[in-house]
Short mmCIF file of C-alpha atoms in Angstrom, two decimals:
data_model
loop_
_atom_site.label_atom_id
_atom_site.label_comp_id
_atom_site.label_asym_id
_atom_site.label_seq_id
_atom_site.Cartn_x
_atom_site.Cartn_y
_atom_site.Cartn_z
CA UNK A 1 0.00 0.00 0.00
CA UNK A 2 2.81 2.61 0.65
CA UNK A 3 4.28 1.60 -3.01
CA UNK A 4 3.97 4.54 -5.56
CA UNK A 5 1.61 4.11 -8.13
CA UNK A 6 3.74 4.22 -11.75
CA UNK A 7 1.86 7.50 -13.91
CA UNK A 8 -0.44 5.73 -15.73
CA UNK A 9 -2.73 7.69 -18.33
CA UNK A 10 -5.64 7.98 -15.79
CA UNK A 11 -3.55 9.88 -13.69
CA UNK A 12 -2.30 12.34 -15.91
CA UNK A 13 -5.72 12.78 -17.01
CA UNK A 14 -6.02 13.62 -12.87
CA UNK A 15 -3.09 15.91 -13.17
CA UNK A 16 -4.89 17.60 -15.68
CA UNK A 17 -8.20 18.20 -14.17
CA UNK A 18 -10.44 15.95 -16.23
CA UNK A 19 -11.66 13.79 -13.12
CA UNK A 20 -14.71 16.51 -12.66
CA UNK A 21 -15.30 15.52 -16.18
CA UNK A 22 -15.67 11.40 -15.54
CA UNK A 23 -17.22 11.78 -12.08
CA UNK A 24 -20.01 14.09 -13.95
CA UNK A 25 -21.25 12.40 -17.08
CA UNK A 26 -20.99 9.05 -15.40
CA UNK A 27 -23.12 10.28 -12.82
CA UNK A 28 -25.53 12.05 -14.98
CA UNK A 29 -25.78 10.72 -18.44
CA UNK A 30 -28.32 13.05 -19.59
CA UNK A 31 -25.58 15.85 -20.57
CA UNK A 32 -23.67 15.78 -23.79
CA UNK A 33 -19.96 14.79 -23.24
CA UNK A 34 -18.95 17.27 -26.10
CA UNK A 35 -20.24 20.43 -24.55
CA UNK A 36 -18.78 19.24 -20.73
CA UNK A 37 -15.60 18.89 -22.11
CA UNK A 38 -15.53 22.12 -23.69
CA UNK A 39 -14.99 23.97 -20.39
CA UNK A 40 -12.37 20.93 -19.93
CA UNK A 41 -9.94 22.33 -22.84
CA UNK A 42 -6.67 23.32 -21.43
CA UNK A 43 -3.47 23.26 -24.14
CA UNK A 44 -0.99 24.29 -20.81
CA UNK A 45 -2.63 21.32 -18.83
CA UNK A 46 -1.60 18.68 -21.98
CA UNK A 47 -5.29 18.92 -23.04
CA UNK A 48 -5.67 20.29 -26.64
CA UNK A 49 -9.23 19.58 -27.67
CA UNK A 50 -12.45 18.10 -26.99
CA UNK A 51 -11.05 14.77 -28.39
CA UNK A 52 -8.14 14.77 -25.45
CA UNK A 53 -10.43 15.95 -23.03
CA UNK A 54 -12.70 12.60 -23.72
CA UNK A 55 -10.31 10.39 -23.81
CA UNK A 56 -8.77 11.63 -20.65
CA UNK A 57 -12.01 11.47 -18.41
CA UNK A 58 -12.24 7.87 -20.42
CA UNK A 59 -8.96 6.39 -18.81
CA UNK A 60 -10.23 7.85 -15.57
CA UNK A 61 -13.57 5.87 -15.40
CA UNK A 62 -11.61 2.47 -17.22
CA UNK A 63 -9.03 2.61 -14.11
CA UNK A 64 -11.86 3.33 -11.72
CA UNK A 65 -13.89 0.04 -12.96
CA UNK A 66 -11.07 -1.67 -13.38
CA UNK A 67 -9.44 -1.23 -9.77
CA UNK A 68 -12.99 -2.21 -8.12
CA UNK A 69 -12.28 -4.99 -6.01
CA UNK A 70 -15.63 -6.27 -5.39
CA UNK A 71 -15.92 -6.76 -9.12
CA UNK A 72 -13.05 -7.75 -9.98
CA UNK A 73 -13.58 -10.62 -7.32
CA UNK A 74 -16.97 -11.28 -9.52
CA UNK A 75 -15.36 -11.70 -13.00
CA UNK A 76 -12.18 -13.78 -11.60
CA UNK A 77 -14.85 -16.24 -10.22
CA UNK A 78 -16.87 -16.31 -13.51
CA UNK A 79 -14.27 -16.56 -15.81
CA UNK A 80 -12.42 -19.77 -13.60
CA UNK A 81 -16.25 -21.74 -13.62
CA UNK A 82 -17.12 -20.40 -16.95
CA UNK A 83 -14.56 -19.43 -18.95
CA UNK A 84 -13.47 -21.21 -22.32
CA UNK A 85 -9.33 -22.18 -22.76
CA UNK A 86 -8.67 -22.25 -26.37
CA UNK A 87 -5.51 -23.37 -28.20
CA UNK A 88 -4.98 -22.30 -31.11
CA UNK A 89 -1.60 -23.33 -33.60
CA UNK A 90 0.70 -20.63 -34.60
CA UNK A 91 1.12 -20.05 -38.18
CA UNK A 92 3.96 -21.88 -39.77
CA UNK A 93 4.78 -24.08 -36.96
CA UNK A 94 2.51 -26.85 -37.55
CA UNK A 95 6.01 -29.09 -38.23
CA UNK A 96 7.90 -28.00 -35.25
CA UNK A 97 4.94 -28.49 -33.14
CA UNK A 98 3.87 -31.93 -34.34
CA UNK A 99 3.83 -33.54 -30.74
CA UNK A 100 1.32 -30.73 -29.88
CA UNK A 101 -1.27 -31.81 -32.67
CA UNK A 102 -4.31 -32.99 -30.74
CA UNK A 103 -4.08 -29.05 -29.17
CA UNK A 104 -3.90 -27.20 -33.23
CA UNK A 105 -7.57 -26.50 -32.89
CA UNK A 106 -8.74 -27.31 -29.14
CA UNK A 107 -10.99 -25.72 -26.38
CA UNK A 108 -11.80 -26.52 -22.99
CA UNK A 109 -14.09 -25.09 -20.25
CA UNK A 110 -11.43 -23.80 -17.90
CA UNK A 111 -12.07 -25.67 -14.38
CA UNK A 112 -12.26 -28.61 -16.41
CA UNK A 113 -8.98 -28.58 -17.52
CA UNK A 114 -6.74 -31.70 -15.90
CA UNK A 115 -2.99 -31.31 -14.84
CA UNK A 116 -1.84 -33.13 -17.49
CA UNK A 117 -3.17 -31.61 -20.14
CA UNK A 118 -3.03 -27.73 -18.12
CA UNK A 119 0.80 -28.43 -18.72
CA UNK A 120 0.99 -29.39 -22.11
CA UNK A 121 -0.93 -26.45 -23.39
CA UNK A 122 1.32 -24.46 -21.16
CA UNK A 123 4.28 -26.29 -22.86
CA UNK A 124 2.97 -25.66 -26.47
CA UNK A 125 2.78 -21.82 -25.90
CA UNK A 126 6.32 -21.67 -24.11
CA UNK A 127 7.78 -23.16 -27.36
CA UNK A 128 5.74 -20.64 -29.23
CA UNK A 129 3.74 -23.37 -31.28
CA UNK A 130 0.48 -22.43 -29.56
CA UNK A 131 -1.86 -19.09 -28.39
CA UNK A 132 -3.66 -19.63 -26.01
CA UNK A 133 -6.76 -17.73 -25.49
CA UNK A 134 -9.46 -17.18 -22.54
CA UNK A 135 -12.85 -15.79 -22.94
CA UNK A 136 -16.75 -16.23 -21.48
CA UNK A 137 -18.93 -17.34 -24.03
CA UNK A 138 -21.06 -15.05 -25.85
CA UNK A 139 -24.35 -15.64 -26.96
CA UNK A 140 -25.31 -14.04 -30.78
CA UNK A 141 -26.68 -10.59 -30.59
CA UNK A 142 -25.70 -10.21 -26.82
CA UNK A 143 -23.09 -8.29 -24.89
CA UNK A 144 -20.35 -9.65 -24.03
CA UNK A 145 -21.16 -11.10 -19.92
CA UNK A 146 -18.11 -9.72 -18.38
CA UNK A 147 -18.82 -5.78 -20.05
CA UNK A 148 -22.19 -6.30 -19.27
CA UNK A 149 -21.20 -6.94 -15.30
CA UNK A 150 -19.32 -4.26 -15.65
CA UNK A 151 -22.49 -1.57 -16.42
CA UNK A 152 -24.42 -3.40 -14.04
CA UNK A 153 -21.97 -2.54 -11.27
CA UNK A 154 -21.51 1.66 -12.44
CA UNK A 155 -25.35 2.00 -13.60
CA UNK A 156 -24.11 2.44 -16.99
CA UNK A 157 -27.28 1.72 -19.16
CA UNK A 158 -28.76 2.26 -23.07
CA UNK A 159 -31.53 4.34 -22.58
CA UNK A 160 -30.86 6.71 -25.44
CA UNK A 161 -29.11 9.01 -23.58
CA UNK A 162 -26.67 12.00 -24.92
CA UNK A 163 -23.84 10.24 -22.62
CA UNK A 164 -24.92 6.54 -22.82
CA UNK A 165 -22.88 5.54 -26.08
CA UNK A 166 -19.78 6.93 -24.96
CA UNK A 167 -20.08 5.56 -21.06
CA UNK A 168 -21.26 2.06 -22.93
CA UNK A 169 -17.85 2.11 -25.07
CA UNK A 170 -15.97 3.19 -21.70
CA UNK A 171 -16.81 0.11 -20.40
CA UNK A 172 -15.74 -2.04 -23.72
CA UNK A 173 -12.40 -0.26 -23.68
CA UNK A 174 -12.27 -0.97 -20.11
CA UNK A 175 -12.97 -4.74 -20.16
CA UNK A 176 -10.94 -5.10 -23.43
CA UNK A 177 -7.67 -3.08 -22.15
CA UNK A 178 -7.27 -3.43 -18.58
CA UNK A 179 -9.60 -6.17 -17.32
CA UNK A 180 -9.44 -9.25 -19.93
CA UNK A 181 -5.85 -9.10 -20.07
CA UNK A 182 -5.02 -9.10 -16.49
CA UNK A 183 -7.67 -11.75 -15.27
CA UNK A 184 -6.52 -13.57 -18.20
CA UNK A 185 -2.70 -13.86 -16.99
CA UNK A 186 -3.91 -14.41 -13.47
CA UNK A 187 -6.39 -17.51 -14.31
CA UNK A 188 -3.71 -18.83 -16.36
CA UNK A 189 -1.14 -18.85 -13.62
CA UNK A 190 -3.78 -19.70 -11.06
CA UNK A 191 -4.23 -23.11 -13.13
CA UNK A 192 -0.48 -23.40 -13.51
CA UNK A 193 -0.19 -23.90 -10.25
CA UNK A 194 -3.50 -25.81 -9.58
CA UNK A 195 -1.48 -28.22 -12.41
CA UNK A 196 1.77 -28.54 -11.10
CA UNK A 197 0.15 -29.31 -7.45
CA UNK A 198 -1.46 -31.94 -8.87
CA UNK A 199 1.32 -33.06 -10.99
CA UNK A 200 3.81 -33.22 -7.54
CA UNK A 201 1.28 -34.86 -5.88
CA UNK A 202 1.22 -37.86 -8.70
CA UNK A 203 4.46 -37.98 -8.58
CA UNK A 204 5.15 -38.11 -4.93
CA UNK A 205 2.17 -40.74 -4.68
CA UNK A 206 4.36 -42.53 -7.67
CA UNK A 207 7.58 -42.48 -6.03
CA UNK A 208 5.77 -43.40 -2.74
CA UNK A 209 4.75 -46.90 -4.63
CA UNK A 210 7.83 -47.56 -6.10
CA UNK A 211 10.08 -46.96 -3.11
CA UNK A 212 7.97 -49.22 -0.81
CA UNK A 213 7.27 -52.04 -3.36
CA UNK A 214 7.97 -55.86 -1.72
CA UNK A 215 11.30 -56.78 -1.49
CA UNK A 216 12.80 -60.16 -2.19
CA UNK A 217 14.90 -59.84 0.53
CA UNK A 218 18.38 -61.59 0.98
CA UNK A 219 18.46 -64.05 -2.39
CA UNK A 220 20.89 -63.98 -4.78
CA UNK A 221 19.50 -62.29 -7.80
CA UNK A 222 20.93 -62.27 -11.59
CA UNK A 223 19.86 -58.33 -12.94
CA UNK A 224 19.18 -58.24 -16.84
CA UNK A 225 19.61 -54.81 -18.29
CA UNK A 226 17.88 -55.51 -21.81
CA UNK A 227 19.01 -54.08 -25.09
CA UNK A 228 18.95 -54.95 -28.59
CA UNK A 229 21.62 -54.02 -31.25
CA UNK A 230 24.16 -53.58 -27.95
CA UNK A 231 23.29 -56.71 -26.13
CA UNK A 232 21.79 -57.37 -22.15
CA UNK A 233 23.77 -56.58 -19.45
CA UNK A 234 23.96 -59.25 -16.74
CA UNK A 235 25.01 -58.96 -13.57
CA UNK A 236 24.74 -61.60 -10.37
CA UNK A 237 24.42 -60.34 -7.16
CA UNK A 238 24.63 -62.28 -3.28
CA UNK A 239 22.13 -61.70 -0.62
CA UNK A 240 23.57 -58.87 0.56
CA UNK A 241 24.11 -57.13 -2.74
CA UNK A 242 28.12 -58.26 -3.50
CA UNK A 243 28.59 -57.85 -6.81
CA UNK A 244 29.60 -61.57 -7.90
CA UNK A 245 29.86 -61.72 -11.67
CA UNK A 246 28.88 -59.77 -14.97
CA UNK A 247 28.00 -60.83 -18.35
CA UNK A 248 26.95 -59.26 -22.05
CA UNK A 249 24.54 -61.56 -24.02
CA UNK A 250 23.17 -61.11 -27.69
CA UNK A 251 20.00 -63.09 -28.12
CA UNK A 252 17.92 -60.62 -29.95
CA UNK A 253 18.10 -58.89 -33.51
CA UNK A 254 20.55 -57.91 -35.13
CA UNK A 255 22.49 -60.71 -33.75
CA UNK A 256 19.85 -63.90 -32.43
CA UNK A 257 22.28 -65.78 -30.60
CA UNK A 258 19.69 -67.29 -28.70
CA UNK A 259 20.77 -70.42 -27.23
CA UNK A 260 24.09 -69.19 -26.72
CA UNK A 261 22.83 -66.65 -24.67
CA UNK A 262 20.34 -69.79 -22.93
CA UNK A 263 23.26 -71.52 -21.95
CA UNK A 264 25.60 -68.44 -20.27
CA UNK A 265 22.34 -67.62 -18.11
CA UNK A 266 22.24 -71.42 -16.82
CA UNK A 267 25.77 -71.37 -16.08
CA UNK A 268 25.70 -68.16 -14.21
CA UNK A 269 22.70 -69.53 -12.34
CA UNK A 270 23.92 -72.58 -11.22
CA UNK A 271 27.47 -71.34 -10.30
CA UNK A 272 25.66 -68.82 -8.29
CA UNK A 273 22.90 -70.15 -6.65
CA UNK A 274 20.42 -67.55 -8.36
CA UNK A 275 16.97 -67.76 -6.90
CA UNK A 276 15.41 -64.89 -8.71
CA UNK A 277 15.86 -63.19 -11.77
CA UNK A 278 15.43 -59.38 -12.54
CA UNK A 279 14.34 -58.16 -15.64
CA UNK A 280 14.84 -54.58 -16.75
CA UNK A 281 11.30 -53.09 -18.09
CA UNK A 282 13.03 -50.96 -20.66
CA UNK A 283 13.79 -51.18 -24.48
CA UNK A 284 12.97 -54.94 -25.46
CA UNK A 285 11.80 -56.06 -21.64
CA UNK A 286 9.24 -58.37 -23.52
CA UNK A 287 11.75 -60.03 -25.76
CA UNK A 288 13.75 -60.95 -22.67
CA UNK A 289 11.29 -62.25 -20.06
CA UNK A 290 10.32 -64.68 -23.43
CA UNK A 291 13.96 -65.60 -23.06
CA UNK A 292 14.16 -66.21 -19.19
CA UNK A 293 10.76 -67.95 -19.57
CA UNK A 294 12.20 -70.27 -21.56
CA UNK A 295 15.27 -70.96 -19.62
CA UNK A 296 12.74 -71.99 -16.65
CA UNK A 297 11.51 -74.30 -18.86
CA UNK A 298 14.86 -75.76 -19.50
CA UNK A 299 15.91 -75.93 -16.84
CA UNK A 300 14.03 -76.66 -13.92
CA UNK A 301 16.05 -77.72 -11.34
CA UNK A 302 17.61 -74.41 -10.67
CA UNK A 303 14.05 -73.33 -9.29
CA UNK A 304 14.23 -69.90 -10.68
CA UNK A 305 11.69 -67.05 -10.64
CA UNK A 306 11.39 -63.84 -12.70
CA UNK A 307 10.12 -60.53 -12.05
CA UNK A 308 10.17 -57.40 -14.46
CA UNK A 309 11.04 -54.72 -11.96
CA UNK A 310 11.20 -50.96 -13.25
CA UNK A 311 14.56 -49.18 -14.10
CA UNK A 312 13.51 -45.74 -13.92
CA UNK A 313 16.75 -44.29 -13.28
CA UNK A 314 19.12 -46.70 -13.44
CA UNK A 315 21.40 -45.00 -15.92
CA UNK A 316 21.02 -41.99 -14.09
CA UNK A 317 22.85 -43.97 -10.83
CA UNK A 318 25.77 -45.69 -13.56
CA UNK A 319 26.70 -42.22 -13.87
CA UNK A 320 26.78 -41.34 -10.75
CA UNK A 321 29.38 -40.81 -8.48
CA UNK A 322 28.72 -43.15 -6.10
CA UNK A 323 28.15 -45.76 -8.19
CA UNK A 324 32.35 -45.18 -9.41
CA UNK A 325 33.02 -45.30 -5.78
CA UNK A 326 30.62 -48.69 -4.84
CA UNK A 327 31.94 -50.28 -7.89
CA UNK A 328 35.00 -48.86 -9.06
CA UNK A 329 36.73 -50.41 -12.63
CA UNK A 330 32.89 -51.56 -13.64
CA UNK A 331 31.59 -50.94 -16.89
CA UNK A 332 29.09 -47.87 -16.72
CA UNK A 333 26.37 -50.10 -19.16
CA UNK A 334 26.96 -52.79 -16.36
CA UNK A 335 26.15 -50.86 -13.43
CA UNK A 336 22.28 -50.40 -14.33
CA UNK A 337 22.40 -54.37 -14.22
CA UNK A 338 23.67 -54.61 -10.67
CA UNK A 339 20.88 -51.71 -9.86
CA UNK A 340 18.42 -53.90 -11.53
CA UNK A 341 19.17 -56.58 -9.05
CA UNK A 342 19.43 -54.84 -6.16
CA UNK A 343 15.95 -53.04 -6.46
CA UNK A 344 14.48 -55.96 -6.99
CA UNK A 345 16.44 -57.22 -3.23
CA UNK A 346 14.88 -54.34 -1.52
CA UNK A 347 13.59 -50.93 -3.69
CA UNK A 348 14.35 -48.77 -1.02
CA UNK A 349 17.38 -49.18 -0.23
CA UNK A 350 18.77 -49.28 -3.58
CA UNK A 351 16.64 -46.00 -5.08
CA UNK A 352 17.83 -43.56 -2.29
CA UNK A 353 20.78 -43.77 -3.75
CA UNK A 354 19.23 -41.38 -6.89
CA UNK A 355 18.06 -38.40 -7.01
CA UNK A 356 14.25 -38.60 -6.65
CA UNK A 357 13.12 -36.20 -9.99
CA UNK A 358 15.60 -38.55 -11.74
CA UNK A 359 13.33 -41.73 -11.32
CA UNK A 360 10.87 -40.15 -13.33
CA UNK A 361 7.81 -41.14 -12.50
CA UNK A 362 5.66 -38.11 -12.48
CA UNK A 363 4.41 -35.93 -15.43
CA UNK A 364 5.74 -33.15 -17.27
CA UNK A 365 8.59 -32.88 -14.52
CA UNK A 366 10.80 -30.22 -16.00
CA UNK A 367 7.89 -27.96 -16.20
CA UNK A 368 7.42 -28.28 -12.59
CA UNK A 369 8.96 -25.50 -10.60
CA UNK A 370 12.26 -27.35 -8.93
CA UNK A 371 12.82 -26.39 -5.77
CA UNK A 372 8.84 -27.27 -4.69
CA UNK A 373 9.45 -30.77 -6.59
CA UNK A 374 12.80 -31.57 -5.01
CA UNK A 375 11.49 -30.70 -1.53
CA UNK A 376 8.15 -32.68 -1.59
CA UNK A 377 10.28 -35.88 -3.23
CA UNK A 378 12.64 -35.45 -0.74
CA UNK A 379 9.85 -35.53 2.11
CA UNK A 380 8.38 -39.11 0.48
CA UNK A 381 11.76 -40.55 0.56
CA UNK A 382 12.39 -39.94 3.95
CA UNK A 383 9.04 -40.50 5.09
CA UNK A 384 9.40 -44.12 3.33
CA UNK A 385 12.60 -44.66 5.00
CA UNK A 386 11.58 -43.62 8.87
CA UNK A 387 8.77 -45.96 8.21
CA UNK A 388 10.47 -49.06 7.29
CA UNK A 389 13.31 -47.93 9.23
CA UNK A 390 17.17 -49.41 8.29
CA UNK A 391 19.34 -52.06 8.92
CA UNK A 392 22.24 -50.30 10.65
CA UNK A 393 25.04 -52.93 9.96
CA UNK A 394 24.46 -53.08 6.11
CA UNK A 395 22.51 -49.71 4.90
CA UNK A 396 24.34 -47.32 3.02
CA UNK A 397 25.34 -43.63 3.13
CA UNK A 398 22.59 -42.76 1.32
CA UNK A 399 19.97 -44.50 2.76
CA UNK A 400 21.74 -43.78 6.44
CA UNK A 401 21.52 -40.28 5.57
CA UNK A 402 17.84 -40.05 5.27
CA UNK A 403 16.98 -40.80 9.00
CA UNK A 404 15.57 -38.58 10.69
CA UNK A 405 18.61 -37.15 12.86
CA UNK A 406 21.37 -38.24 10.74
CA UNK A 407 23.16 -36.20 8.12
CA UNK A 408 25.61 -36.75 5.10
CA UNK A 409 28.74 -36.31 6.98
CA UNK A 410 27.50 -39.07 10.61
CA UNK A 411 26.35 -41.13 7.76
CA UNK A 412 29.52 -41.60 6.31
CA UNK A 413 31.24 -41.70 9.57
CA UNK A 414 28.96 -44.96 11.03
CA UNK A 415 29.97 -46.64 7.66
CA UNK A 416 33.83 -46.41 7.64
CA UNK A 417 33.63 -47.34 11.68
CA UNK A 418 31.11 -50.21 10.18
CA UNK A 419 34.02 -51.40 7.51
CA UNK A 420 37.32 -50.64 10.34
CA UNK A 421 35.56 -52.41 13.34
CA UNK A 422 32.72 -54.76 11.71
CA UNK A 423 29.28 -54.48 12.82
CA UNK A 424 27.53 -53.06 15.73
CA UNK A 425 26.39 -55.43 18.53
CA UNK A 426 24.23 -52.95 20.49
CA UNK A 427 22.95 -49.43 20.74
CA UNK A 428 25.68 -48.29 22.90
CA UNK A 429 28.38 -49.48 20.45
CA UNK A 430 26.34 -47.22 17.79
#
């Protein structure tokens, strides 16, 4: 409130003593606005003719309707419950914006509008493929509703009046300049956020699934990375996640060496004592469980079972890191194996070790503003954690480091006395 107002035109007009002017013919439309102004004309004030004089007292009465908070308050409510959200393509960039075609020629009302799609119409007009446009219908040989709330609220009416066409296209300027355009950027950011707090909130839910799916617990588990022209990544891992051996097989196109890649499996299981096998649910997932399926069939006495388990981010942690430090001199396309594996042992324990918007299990994530994201994710994974709780004596710095109580640097300071002194026998020893 004690912020200067920047000079807009209505207050110039104030400076130069056309508010008289407004306040009169608004009041009392039976006087002609030509011979008021008259006495109005004042080239030293900035006001050289009737004309000036007009348009000045105009801008006054536009600001005055358009800084009324009651109905303002009216029109933002109308608009949101019946408003229309149309998209519209931008000329020229039908190519470009090919992933944006169901949204060329689309409209919406605008409370209707889901998160999902609230984001991708946002998306389309970032990239400047589509307008987007907000209006109240209007029914054929009617005013327009929001202008005509607008005379309701001043008593501006068509009764044939000297002053009744110019206060009537007063109140058209005023919806057209100042009111459509402001309401229309402040419903479109109020559904922004309406979309990205639903969109967290899928995701959190999301992540909040996949970090406290079943685990297999302590089993020895054989992780299958699938690919096609560059093979599947295998990797065997004990019960307590030790990294035990690794393995590339080719047994889909371009290469089909199908029963070679049969028998490596059944050697790796048997050597290993593999209960359970984890399949990747990426690029050519189906192909492989056919090919695991059919080693169960071939072999039967290893009493193996198979489970696709999800590798949302499991490149993102072979990069990492901390995956060079937990297994140093491994192959970075072998490292999403051994993730594979271990999520499939127990989720949690193995995805804390990612960043939580790299998992990617929400919607339109890198539209979402970051730091809200990264702090609700971050709540979900350690509210998962502090539920299951952790098994001191084999969790690791990452998952340490999301109880309650216990940073980065105690973390890392219970696992190297862990590794010097073995495990802890008791709470005082901890």
């Amino acid at each position: 409130p004690y912020r200067p107002k920047r000079r807009t035109k209505a207050q110039i007009a104030r400076e130069a003593g056309l508010a008289p002017l407004a306040e009169s013919l608004l009041a009392d439309p039976r006087q002609t606005p030509e011979t008021l102004a008259i006495a109005r004309v004042d080239a030293e004030r900035g006001v050289a003719d009737v004309k000036a004089a007009l348009d000045g007292a105009r801008q006054i009465l536009m600001e005055t309707f358009a800084e009324d908070a009651e109905l303002l308050g009216r029109l933002r409510e109308r608009l949101w419950s019946e408003g229309v959200l149309a998209s519209r393509l931008v000329d020229g960039k039908q190519d470009e914006g090919a992933k944006f075609s169901d949204y060329f020629d689309f409209a919406e009302p605008l409370h209707k509008v889901p998160s999902h799609r609230a984001l991708a119409l946002l998306r389309g007009r970032n990239e400047g493929v589509l307008t987007l446009g907000l209006d109240l219908p209007v029914a054929e040989g009617q005013p327009h509703p929001a202008e005509a709330m607008i005379a309701v609220r001043f008593g501006v009416r068509a009764l044939g009046r000297p002053a009744d066409a110019w206060l009537a296209e007063s109140v058209r300027w005023a919806w057209k300049i100042k009111l459509s355009t402001a309401l229309d950027t402040e419903l479109k950011n109020r559904l922004r956020e309406a979309a990205e707090t639903e969109a967290i909130r899928v995701f959190a839910t999301n992540l909040k699934d996949l970090l406290l799916a079943a685990p297999a617990g302590p089993r020895a588990v054989l992780g299958l990375d699938p690919g096609l022209r560059t093979g599947c990544k295998v990797a065997v891992v004990d019960a307590t996640g030790k990294l035990l051996a690794t393995e590339t097989i080719h047994p889909h196109v371009p290469h089909q060496r199908w029963d070679e890649a049969l028998a490596k499996l059944a050697v790796l299981c048997r050597t290993h004592a593999v209960a359970l096998v984890a399949i990747g649910n990426g690029t050519a997932s189906r192909e492989t469980d056919r090919l695991v399926a059919e080693l169960i069939r071939r072999e039967p006495g290893l009493g193996l079972g198979k489970i696709v388990v999800s590798e949302a981010g499991a490149s993102v942690y072979s990069a990492s890191a901390y995956a060079s430090a937990e297994l140093p001199g491994l192959d970075v396309t072998l490292r999403g194996a051994v993730s594979i594996a271990r999520r499939l042992q127990d989720p949690l324990a193995e995805l804390v070790k990612i960043d939580p918007k790299a998992i990617g299990v929400g919607q339109y994530q890198h539209d979402l503003g970051e730091s809200k994201l990264a702090r609700s994710l971050d709540a979900v994974v350690e509210d998962c954690v502090n539920a299951v709780g952790v098994d001191v004596n084999t969790a690791s710095v990452p998952l340490l480091s999301r109880v309650s109580g216990i940073g980065q640097g105690l973390a890392q300071r219970i696992v190297l006395h862990r590794d010097s002194n073995g495990p802890f026998k008791s709470r005082k020893a901890l």
